Tab-separated table of C-alpha atoms in Angstrom:
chain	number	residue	atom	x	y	z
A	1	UNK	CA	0.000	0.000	0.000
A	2	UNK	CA	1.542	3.553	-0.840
A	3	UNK	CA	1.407	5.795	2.223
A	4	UNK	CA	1.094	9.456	2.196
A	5	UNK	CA	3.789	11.951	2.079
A	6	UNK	CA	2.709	12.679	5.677
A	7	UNK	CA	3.660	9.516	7.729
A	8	UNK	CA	6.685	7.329	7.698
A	9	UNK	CA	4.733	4.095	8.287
A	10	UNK	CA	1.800	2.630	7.481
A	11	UNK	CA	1.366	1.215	11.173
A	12	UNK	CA	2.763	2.818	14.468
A	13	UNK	CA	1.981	-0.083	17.320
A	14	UNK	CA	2.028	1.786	21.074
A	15	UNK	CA	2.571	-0.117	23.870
A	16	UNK	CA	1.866	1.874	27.396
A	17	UNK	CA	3.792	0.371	30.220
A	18	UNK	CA	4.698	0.533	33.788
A	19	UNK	CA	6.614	-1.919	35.593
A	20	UNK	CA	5.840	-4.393	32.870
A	21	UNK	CA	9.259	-6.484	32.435
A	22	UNK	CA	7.310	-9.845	33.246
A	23	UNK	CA	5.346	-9.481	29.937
A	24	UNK	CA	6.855	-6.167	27.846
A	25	UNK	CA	8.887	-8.613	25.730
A	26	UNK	CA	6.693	-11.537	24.955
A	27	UNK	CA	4.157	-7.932	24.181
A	28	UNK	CA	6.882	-7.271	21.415
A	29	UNK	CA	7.619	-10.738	20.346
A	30	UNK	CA	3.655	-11.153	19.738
A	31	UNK	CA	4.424	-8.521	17.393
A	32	UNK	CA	7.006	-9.286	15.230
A	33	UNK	CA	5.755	-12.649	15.126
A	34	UNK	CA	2.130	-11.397	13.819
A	35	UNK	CA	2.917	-8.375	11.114
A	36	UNK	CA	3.676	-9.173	7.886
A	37	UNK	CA	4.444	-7.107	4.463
A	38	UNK	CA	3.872	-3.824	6.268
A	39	UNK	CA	6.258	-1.045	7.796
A	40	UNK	CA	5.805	-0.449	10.675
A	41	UNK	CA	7.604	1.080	14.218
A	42	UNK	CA	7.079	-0.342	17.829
A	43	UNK	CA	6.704	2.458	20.530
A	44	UNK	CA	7.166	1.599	24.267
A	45	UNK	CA	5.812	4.248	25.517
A	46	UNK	CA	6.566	4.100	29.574
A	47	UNK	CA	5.790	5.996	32.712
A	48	UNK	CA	9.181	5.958	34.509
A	49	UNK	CA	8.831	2.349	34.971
A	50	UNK	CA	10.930	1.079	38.345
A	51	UNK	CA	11.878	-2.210	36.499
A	52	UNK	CA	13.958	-3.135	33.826
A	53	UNK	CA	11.010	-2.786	31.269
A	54	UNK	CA	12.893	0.586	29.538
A	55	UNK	CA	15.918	-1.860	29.121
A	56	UNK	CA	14.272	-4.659	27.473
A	57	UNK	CA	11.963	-2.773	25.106
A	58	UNK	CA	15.555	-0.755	24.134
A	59	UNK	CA	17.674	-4.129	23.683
A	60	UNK	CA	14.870	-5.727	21.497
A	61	UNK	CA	15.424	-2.762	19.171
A	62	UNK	CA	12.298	-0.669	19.578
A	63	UNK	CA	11.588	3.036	19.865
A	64	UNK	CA	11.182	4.177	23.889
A	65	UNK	CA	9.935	7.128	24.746
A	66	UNK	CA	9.618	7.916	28.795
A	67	UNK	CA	7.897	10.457	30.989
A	68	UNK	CA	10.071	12.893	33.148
A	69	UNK	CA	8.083	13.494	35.759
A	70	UNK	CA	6.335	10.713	37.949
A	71	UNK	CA	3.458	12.566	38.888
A	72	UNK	CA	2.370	12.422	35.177
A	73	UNK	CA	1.988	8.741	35.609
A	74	UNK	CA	-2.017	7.606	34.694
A	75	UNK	CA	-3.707	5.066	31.761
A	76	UNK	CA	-4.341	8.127	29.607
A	77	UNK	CA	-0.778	9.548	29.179
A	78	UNK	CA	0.537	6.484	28.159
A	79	UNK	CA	-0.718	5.864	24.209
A	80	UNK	CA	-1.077	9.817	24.202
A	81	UNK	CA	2.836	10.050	24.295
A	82	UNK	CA	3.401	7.111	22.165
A	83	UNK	CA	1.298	8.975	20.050
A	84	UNK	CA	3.190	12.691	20.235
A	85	UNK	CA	6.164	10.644	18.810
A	86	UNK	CA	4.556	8.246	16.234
A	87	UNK	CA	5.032	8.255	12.191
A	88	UNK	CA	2.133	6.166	11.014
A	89	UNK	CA	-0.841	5.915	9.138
A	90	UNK	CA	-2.444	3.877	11.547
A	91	UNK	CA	-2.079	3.313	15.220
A	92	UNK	CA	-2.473	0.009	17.603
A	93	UNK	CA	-2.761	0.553	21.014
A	94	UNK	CA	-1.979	-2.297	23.185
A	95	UNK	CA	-0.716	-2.626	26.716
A	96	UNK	CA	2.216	-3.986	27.931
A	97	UNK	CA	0.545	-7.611	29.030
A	98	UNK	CA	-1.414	-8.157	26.021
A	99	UNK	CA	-0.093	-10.104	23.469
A	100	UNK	CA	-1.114	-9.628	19.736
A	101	UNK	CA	-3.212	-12.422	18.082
A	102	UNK	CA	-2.137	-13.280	14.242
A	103	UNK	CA	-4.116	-12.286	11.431
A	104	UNK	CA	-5.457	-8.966	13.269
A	105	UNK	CA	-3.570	-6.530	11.916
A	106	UNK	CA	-4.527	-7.293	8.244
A	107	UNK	CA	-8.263	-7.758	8.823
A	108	UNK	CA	-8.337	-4.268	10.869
A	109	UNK	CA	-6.383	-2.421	8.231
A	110	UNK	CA	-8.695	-3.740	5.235
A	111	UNK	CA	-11.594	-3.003	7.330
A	112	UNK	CA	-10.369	0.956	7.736
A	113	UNK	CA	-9.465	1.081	4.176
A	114	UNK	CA	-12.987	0.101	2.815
A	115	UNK	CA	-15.043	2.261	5.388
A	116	UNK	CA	-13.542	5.584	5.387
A	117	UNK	CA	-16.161	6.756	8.031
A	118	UNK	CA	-14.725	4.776	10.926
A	119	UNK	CA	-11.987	6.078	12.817
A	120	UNK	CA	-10.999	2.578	14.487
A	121	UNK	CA	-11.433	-1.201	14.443
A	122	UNK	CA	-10.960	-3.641	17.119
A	123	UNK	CA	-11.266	-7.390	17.628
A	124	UNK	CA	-12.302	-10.056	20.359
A	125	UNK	CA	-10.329	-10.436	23.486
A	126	UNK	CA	-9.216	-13.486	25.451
A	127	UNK	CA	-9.019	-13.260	29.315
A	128	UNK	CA	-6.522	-15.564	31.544
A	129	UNK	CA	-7.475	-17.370	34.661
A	130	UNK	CA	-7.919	-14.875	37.747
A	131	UNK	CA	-8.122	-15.399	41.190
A	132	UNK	CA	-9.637	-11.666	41.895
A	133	UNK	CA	-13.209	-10.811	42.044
A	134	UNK	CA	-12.370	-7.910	39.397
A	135	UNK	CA	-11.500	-9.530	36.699
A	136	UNK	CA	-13.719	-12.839	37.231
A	137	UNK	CA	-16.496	-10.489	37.104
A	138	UNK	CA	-15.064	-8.583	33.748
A	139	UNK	CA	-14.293	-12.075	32.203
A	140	UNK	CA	-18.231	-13.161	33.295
A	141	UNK	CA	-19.414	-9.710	31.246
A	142	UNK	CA	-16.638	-10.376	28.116
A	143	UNK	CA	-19.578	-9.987	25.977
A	144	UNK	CA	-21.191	-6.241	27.521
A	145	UNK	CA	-17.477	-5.064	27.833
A	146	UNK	CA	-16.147	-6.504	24.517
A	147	UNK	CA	-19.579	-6.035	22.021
A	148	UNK	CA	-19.301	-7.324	18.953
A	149	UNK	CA	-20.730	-4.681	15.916
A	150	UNK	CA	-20.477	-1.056	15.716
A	151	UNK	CA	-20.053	0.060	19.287
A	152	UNK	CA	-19.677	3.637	20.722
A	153	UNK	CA	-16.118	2.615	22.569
A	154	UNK	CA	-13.195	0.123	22.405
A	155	UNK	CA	-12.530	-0.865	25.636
A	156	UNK	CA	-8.765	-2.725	25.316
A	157	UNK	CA	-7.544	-0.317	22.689
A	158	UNK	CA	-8.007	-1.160	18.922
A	159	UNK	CA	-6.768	0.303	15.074
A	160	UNK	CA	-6.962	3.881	14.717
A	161	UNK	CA	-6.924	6.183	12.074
A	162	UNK	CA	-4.079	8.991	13.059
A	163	UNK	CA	-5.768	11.270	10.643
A	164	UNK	CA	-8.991	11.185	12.838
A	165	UNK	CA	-6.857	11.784	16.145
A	166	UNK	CA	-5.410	15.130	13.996
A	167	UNK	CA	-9.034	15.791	13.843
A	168	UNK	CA	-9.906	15.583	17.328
A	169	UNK	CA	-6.659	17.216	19.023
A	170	UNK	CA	-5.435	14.297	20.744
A	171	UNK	CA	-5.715	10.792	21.635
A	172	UNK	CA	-5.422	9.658	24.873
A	173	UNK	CA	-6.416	12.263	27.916
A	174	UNK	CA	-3.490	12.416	30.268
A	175	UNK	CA	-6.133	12.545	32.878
A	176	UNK	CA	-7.696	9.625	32.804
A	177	UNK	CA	-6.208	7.054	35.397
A	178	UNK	CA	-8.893	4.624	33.245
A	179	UNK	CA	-11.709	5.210	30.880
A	180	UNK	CA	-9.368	6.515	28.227
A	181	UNK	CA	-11.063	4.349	25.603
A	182	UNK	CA	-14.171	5.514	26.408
A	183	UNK	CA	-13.484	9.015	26.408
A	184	UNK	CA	-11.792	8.635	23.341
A	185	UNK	CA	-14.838	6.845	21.855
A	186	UNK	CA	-17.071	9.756	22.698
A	187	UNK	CA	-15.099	12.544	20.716
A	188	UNK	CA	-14.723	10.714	17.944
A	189	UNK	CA	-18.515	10.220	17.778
A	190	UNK	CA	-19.388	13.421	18.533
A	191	UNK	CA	-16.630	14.705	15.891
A	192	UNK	CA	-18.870	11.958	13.317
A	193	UNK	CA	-16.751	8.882	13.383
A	194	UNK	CA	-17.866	5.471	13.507
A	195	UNK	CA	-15.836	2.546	15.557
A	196	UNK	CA	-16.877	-1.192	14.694
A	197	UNK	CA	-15.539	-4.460	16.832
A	198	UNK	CA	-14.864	-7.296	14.370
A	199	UNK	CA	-15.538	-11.250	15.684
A	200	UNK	CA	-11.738	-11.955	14.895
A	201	UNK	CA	-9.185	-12.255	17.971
A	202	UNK	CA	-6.748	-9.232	18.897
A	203	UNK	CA	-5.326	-9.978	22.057
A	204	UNK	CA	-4.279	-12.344	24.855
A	205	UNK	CA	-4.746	-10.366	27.955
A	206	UNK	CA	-2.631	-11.282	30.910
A	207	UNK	CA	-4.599	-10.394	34.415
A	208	UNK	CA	-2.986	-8.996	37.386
A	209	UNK	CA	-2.131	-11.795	40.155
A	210	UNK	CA	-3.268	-10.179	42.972
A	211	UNK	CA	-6.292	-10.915	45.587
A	212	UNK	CA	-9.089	-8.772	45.462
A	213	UNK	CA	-8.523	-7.397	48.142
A	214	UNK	CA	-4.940	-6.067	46.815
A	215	UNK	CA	-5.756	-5.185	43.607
A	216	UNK	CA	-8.301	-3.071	45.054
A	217	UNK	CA	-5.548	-1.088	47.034
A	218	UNK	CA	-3.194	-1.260	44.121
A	219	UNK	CA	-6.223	0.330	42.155
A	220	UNK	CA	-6.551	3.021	44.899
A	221	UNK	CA	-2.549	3.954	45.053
A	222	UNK	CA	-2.304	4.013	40.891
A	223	UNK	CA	-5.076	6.273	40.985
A	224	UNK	CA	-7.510	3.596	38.592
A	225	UNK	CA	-10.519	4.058	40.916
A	226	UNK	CA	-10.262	8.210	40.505
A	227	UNK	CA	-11.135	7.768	36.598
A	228	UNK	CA	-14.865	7.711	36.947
A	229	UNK	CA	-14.830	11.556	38.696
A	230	UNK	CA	-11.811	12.261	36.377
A	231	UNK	CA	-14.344	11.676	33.070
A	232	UNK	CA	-17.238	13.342	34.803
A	233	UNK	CA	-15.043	16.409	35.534
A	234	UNK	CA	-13.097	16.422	32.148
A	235	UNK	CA	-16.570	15.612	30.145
A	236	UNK	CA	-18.544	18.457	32.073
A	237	UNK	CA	-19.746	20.992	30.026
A	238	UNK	CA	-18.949	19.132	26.768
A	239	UNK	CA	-21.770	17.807	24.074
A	240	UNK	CA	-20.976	14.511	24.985
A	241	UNK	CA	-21.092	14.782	28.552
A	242	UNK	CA	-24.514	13.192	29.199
A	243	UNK	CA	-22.970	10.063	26.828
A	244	UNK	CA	-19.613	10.108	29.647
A	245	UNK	CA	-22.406	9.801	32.266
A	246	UNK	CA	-24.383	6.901	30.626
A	247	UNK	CA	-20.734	4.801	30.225
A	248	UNK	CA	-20.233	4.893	34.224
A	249	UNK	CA	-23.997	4.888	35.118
A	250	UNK	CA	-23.713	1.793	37.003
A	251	UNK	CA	-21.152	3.331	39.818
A	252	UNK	CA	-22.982	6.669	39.353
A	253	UNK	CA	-25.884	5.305	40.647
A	254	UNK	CA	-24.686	3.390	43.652
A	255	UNK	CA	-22.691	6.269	44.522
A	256	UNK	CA	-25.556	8.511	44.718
A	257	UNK	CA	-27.602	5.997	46.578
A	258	UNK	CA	-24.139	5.161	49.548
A	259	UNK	CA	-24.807	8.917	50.073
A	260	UNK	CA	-28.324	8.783	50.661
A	261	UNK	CA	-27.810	5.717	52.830
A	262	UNK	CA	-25.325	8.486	54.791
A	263	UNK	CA	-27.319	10.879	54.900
A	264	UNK	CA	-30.226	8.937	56.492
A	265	UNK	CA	-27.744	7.396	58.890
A	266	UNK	CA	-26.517	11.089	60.275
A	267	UNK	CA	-30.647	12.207	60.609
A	268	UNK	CA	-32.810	9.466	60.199
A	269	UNK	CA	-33.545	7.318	62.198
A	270	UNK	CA	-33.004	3.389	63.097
A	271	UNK	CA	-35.936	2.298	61.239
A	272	UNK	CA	-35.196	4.536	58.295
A	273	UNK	CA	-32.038	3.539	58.118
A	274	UNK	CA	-32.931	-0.214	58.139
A	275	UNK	CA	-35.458	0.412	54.917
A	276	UNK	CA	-32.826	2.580	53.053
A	277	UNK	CA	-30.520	-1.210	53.404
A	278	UNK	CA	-33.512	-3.439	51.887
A	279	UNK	CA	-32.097	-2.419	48.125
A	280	UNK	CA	-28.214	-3.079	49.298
A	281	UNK	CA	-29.719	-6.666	50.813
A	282	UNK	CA	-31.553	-7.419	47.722
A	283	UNK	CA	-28.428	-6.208	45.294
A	284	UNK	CA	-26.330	-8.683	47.647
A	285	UNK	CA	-28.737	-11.721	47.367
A	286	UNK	CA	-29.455	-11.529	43.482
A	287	UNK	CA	-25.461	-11.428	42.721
A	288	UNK	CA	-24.881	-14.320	45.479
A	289	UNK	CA	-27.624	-16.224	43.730
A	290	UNK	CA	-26.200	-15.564	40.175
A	291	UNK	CA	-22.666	-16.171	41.220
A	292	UNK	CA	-23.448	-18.919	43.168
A	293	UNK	CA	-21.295	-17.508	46.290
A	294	UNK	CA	-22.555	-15.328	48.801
A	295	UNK	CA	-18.617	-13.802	49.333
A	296	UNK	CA	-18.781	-12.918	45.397
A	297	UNK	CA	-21.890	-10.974	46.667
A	298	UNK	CA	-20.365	-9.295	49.181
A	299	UNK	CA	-17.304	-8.799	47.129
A	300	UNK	CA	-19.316	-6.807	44.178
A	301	UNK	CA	-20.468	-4.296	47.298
A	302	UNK	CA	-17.006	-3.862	48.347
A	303	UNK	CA	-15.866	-3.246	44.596
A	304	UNK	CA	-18.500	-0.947	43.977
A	305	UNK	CA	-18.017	1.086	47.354
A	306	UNK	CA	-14.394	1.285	46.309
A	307	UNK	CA	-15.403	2.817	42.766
A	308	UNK	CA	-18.263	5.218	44.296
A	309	UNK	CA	-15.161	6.408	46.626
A	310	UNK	CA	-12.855	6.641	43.666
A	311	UNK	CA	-15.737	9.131	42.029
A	312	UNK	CA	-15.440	11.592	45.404
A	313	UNK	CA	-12.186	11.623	44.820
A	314	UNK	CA	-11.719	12.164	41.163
A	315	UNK	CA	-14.309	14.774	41.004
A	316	UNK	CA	-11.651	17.017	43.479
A	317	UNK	CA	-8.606	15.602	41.158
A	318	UNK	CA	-7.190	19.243	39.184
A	319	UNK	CA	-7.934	18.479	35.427
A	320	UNK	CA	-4.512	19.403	33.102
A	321	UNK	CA	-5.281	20.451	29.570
A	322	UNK	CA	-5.947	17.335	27.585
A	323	UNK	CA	-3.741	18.596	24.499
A	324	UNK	CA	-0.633	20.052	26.548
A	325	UNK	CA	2.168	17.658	25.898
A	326	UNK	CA	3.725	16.128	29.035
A	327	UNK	CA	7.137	16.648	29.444
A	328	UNK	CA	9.264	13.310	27.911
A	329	UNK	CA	12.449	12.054	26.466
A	330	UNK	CA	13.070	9.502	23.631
A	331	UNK	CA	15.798	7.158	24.926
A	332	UNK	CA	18.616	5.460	23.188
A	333	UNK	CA	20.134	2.384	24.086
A	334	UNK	CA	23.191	4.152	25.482
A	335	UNK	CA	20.768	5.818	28.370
């Protein structure tokens, strides 16, 4: 395929890591192993990992580009600076502990080249084993989180068109400790661009191996749990706003109705406060019954409370300008 005069490649693949030398090389190998006749790059692009991830990505030959500052560090920086330094027509995003599937990349590119009004393509995704509540739950919902058709998100990353991302000022928002997908998803619609999920595989995701428990406090320190009140605030007062509050309706609502429980605990009174628990009991029983485990029950309360705490929290979070570049350096293998 000829490219134009504007970009270098016809694919720029961006992989965001952080502390990811378990996984960042087999991410590479998966690669290499599953492009063919096209030129392409391979961006690490890393948050000032603490690990020797910068060092492997560098000695298997790739391009590595780093933040400066720490307190940059969130989901949506990540592809955004892979993105400030990319040459290509199109752009994969993947993470650092996914591993590409074969036969992707040439079904996603034909699919952008014969419909001109989508902006992006992904595929189906394939979910390890997990021992955590979190992702049991997200592998039990593959189908809501991973839809097959024309969708208005890609959750997991996908093919993108860079020339839509010119359009829209900027990929990624750097910040977005999660979500980034789905805010990405709702400018592109509102700027008139389709995004379609094909039934073809994309990636092998590799889960974290952490108890619930832990995850959930990793989730809390990395800031994850923040990105519901980080979209509301960054979405507020935009046309797509009311679409940002649909896409996190779920915690919305439970976080509206923890406060009302609080607020009849402070001035109601004890038999108030026992009918304001009858929709928490019945939320409990129904997942216990469905999971077939009252602790996975419990578990989805505890998740949720941590989320509806995460929304408090990201709502008071400063919001940066989206297209202001964080500061970075491109490293050679010398550094």
């Amino acid at each position: 395929m000829s490219l134009s005069c504007k970009y270098e490649y016809e694919l720029s693949v961006i992989i965001k890591t952080f502390n990811e030398e378990a996984n960042i090389g087999a991410t590479i190998d998966s690669i290499r192993s599953n492009i063919h006749n096209i030129n392409y790059e391979i961006i690490v692009a890393d948050s000032l990992s603490l690990d020797a991830t910068q060092k492997i990505a560098l000695d298997r030959g790739v391009k590595v580009v780093t933040l400066n500052n720490a307190n940059e560090r969130c989901c949506g920086v990540g592809h955004q600076l892979g993105y400030l330094v990319s040459e290509g027509k199109y752009l994969l995003l993947l993470d650092g502990d996914m591993q590409l599937e074969p036969g992707f990349i040439e079904s996603a590119i034909k699919f952008l080249d014969e419909n001109q009004s989508y902006a992006a393509v992904a595929g189906a995704v394939e979910m390890d084993e997990s021992s955590n509540y979190e992702f049991k739950a997200r592998k039990q919902k593959i189908a809501v989180i991973y839809p097959f058709g024309d969708v208005s998100h890609l959750s997991g990353g996908g093919l993108y068109r860079s020339s839509a991302i010119d359009d829209i000022g900027y990929l990624t928002n750097r910040n977005l400790h999660a979500l980034e997908e789905g805010e990405l998803g709702l400018r592109l619609s509102d700027a008139g661009y389709k995004l379609h999920r094909l039934n073809i595989p994309y990636f092998k995701h590799t889960s974290y191996d952490l108890s619930t428990f832990e995850l959930l406090k990793h989730r809390w320190n990395s800031g994850y749990l923040f990105s519901n009140g980080e979209l509301l605030k960054s979405s507020y007062g935009k046309p797509y706003f009311k679409r940002a509050v649909r896409l996190i309706r779920s915690e919305l609502i439970f976080t509206v109705y923890l406060m009302l429980v609080l607020l009849v605990l402070v001035f109601g009174g004890f038999t108030s406060l026992l009918i304001s628990l009858i929709p928490l009991v019945a939320f409990w029983a129904l997942k216990s019954l469905r999971n077939k485990s009252m602790l996975d029950g419990f578990m989805s309360i505890v998740n949720l409370s941590s989320f509806s705490a995460g929304i408090i929290r990201g709502i008071l979070t400063p919001i940066k300008d989206p297209k202001e570049k964080p500061s970075y350096t491109i490293l050679t293998k010398d550094e």
